[in-house]
């Protein structure tokens, strides 16, 4: 069983597609595609079914700035 290679994931390439997932959890495949989402981690995970083949991210509110 192979795991997702997080080095293949580039959230910047998802661009405006992330807007529809604001404040939600998303599951991103190794092919850099959103394959599931939910208001909670568990809800998103249930929609995907196999956490070993996706990377899970929480899309933050898009009306705030994040600084290191």
Short mmCIF file of N, CA and C in Angstrom, two decimals:
data_model
loop_
_atom_site.label_atom_id
_atom_site.label_comp_id
_atom_site.label_asym_id
_atom_site.label_seq_id
_atom_site.Cartn_x
_atom_site.Cartn_y
_atom_site.Cartn_z
N UNK A 1 0.84 -1.18 0.00
CA UNK A 1 0.00 0.00 0.00
C UNK A 1 0.89 1.24 0.00
N UNK A 2 0.69 2.13 -0.94
CA UNK A 2 1.52 3.34 -1.02
C UNK A 2 0.85 4.50 -0.28
N UNK A 3 1.67 5.38 0.21
CA UNK A 3 1.17 6.57 0.92
C UNK A 3 1.31 7.78 0.00
N UNK A 4 0.60 8.83 0.34
CA UNK A 4 0.67 10.05 -0.44
C UNK A 4 2.05 10.68 -0.29
N UNK A 5 2.59 11.19 -1.38
CA UNK A 5 3.86 11.89 -1.36
C UNK A 5 3.56 13.38 -1.24
N UNK A 6 3.74 13.91 -0.06
CA UNK A 6 3.37 15.30 0.21
C UNK A 6 4.18 16.28 -0.63
N UNK A 7 5.33 15.86 -1.14
CA UNK A 7 6.14 16.74 -1.99
C UNK A 7 5.43 17.05 -3.32
N UNK A 8 4.46 16.23 -3.72
CA UNK A 8 3.72 16.46 -4.96
C UNK A 8 2.58 17.46 -4.77
N UNK A 9 2.28 17.80 -3.54
CA UNK A 9 1.14 18.67 -3.27
C UNK A 9 1.58 20.13 -3.25
N UNK A 10 0.89 20.94 -4.03
CA UNK A 10 1.17 22.38 -4.11
C UNK A 10 -0.17 23.11 -4.00
N UNK A 11 -0.50 23.56 -2.78
CA UNK A 11 -1.77 24.23 -2.56
C UNK A 11 -1.88 25.52 -3.37
N UNK A 12 -0.76 26.13 -3.71
CA UNK A 12 -0.77 27.34 -4.53
C UNK A 12 -1.36 27.09 -5.90
N UNK A 13 -1.17 25.90 -6.42
CA UNK A 13 -1.72 25.56 -7.74
C UNK A 13 -3.23 25.36 -7.69
N UNK A 14 -3.77 25.13 -6.51
CA UNK A 14 -5.23 24.97 -6.39
C UNK A 14 -5.93 26.32 -6.43
N UNK A 15 -5.18 27.38 -6.16
CA UNK A 15 -5.64 28.75 -6.31
C UNK A 15 -7.06 29.03 -5.84
N UNK A 16 -7.87 29.57 -6.74
CA UNK A 16 -9.22 30.01 -6.39
C UNK A 16 -10.13 28.85 -6.03
N UNK A 17 -9.75 27.64 -6.37
CA UNK A 17 -10.56 26.47 -6.01
C UNK A 17 -10.69 26.35 -4.48
N UNK A 18 -9.67 26.83 -3.76
CA UNK A 18 -9.69 26.76 -2.30
C UNK A 18 -10.75 27.66 -1.69
N UNK A 19 -11.17 28.70 -2.40
CA UNK A 19 -12.16 29.64 -1.87
C UNK A 19 -13.45 28.95 -1.45
N UNK A 20 -13.87 27.96 -2.20
CA UNK A 20 -15.13 27.29 -1.87
C UNK A 20 -15.01 26.38 -0.65
N UNK A 21 -13.80 26.18 -0.14
CA UNK A 21 -13.56 25.32 1.02
C UNK A 21 -13.13 26.12 2.25
N UNK A 22 -13.35 27.41 2.25
CA UNK A 22 -12.95 28.25 3.37
C UNK A 22 -13.49 27.70 4.69
N UNK A 23 -12.62 27.63 5.70
CA UNK A 23 -12.96 27.12 7.04
C UNK A 23 -13.38 25.65 7.04
N UNK A 24 -12.97 24.88 6.05
CA UNK A 24 -13.27 23.46 5.99
C UNK A 24 -11.97 22.66 5.90
N UNK A 25 -12.09 21.37 6.18
CA UNK A 25 -10.99 20.44 5.97
C UNK A 25 -11.07 19.91 4.56
N UNK A 26 -9.92 19.76 3.89
CA UNK A 26 -9.89 19.17 2.56
C UNK A 26 -8.90 18.00 2.53
N UNK A 27 -9.18 17.06 1.67
CA UNK A 27 -8.28 15.94 1.42
C UNK A 27 -7.71 16.13 0.03
N UNK A 28 -6.37 16.16 -0.07
CA UNK A 28 -5.70 16.40 -1.35
C UNK A 28 -4.94 15.14 -1.74
N UNK A 29 -5.15 14.71 -2.98
CA UNK A 29 -4.50 13.49 -3.46
C UNK A 29 -3.08 13.76 -3.91
N UNK A 30 -2.36 12.69 -4.18
CA UNK A 30 -0.99 12.76 -4.67
C UNK A 30 -0.92 13.48 -6.02
N UNK A 31 -2.04 13.51 -6.74
CA UNK A 31 -2.10 14.20 -8.03
C UNK A 31 -2.46 15.67 -7.88
N UNK A 32 -2.44 16.18 -6.62
CA UNK A 32 -2.72 17.58 -6.33
C UNK A 32 -4.17 17.96 -6.67
N UNK A 33 -5.10 17.05 -6.35
CA UNK A 33 -6.53 17.31 -6.56
C UNK A 33 -7.26 17.19 -5.23
N UNK A 34 -8.26 18.04 -5.03
CA UNK A 34 -9.10 17.94 -3.84
C UNK A 34 -10.08 16.80 -4.08
N UNK A 35 -10.03 15.80 -3.21
CA UNK A 35 -10.86 14.61 -3.40
C UNK A 35 -11.91 14.43 -2.31
N UNK A 36 -11.95 15.35 -1.36
CA UNK A 36 -12.95 15.30 -0.31
C UNK A 36 -12.86 16.52 0.57
N UNK A 37 -13.96 16.81 1.26
CA UNK A 37 -13.98 17.97 2.16
C UNK A 37 -15.06 17.76 3.22
N UNK A 38 -14.96 18.56 4.26
CA UNK A 38 -15.97 18.52 5.32
C UNK A 38 -15.73 19.61 6.33
N UNK A 39 -16.75 19.88 7.13
CA UNK A 39 -16.62 20.91 8.15
C UNK A 39 -15.72 20.47 9.28
N UNK A 40 -15.55 19.17 9.44
CA UNK A 40 -14.64 18.65 10.46
C UNK A 40 -13.66 17.69 9.79
N UNK A 41 -12.56 17.43 10.49
CA UNK A 41 -11.57 16.48 9.98
C UNK A 41 -12.23 15.13 9.74
N UNK A 42 -13.00 14.68 10.71
CA UNK A 42 -13.65 13.37 10.63
C UNK A 42 -14.62 13.29 9.45
N UNK A 43 -15.39 14.35 9.22
CA UNK A 43 -16.33 14.37 8.10
C UNK A 43 -15.60 14.27 6.77
N UNK A 44 -14.53 15.02 6.62
CA UNK A 44 -13.75 14.97 5.38
C UNK A 44 -13.13 13.59 5.20
N UNK A 45 -12.60 13.03 6.26
CA UNK A 45 -11.98 11.72 6.21
C UNK A 45 -12.99 10.64 5.82
N UNK A 46 -14.19 10.71 6.35
CA UNK A 46 -15.24 9.74 6.02
C UNK A 46 -15.60 9.80 4.54
N UNK A 47 -15.55 10.97 3.95
CA UNK A 47 -15.88 11.12 2.54
C UNK A 47 -14.79 10.56 1.63
N UNK A 48 -13.57 10.53 2.13
CA UNK A 48 -12.44 10.01 1.36
C UNK A 48 -12.32 8.50 1.55
N UNK A 49 -12.40 8.06 2.79
CA UNK A 49 -12.35 6.65 3.07
C UNK A 49 -10.97 6.11 3.42
N UNK A 50 -9.91 6.62 2.84
CA UNK A 50 -8.57 6.07 3.09
C UNK A 50 -7.58 7.20 3.28
N UNK A 51 -7.24 7.48 4.53
CA UNK A 51 -6.36 8.60 4.85
C UNK A 51 -4.93 8.38 4.39
N UNK A 52 -4.54 7.15 4.08
CA UNK A 52 -3.16 6.91 3.65
C UNK A 52 -2.89 7.39 2.24
N UNK A 53 -3.92 7.71 1.49
CA UNK A 53 -3.74 8.13 0.10
C UNK A 53 -4.05 9.61 -0.12
N UNK A 54 -4.20 10.36 0.96
CA UNK A 54 -4.45 11.79 0.86
C UNK A 54 -3.70 12.53 1.97
N UNK A 55 -3.55 13.82 1.78
CA UNK A 55 -3.04 14.70 2.83
C UNK A 55 -4.21 15.59 3.25
N UNK A 56 -4.38 15.76 4.54
CA UNK A 56 -5.50 16.55 5.07
C UNK A 56 -5.01 17.94 5.45
N UNK A 57 -5.78 18.95 5.06
CA UNK A 57 -5.46 20.34 5.37
C UNK A 57 -6.72 21.07 5.80
N UNK A 58 -6.57 22.04 6.69
CA UNK A 58 -7.68 22.93 7.05
C UNK A 58 -7.46 24.22 6.29
N UNK A 59 -8.44 24.62 5.49
CA UNK A 59 -8.37 25.88 4.74
C UNK A 59 -8.78 26.99 5.71
N UNK A 60 -7.90 27.93 5.99
CA UNK A 60 -8.23 28.99 6.95
C UNK A 60 -9.20 30.01 6.35
N UNK A 61 -9.69 30.87 7.20
CA UNK A 61 -10.51 31.98 6.74
C UNK A 61 -9.68 32.80 5.76
N UNK A 62 -10.25 33.16 4.65
CA UNK A 62 -9.49 33.85 3.61
C UNK A 62 -9.50 35.37 3.78
N UNK A 63 -10.16 35.86 4.82
CA UNK A 63 -10.17 37.31 5.01
C UNK A 63 -9.19 37.75 6.09
N UNK A 64 -8.22 36.90 6.43
CA UNK A 64 -7.18 37.25 7.40
C UNK A 64 -5.82 36.98 6.81
N UNK A 65 -4.80 37.59 7.36
CA UNK A 65 -3.44 37.38 6.92
C UNK A 65 -2.70 36.52 7.93
N UNK A 66 -1.85 35.65 7.44
CA UNK A 66 -1.02 34.84 8.30
C UNK A 66 0.43 35.28 8.13
N UNK A 67 1.12 35.42 9.24
CA UNK A 67 2.54 35.82 9.17
C UNK A 67 3.38 34.82 9.95
N UNK A 68 4.59 34.56 9.47
CA UNK A 68 5.46 33.61 10.19
C UNK A 68 5.92 34.15 11.52
#
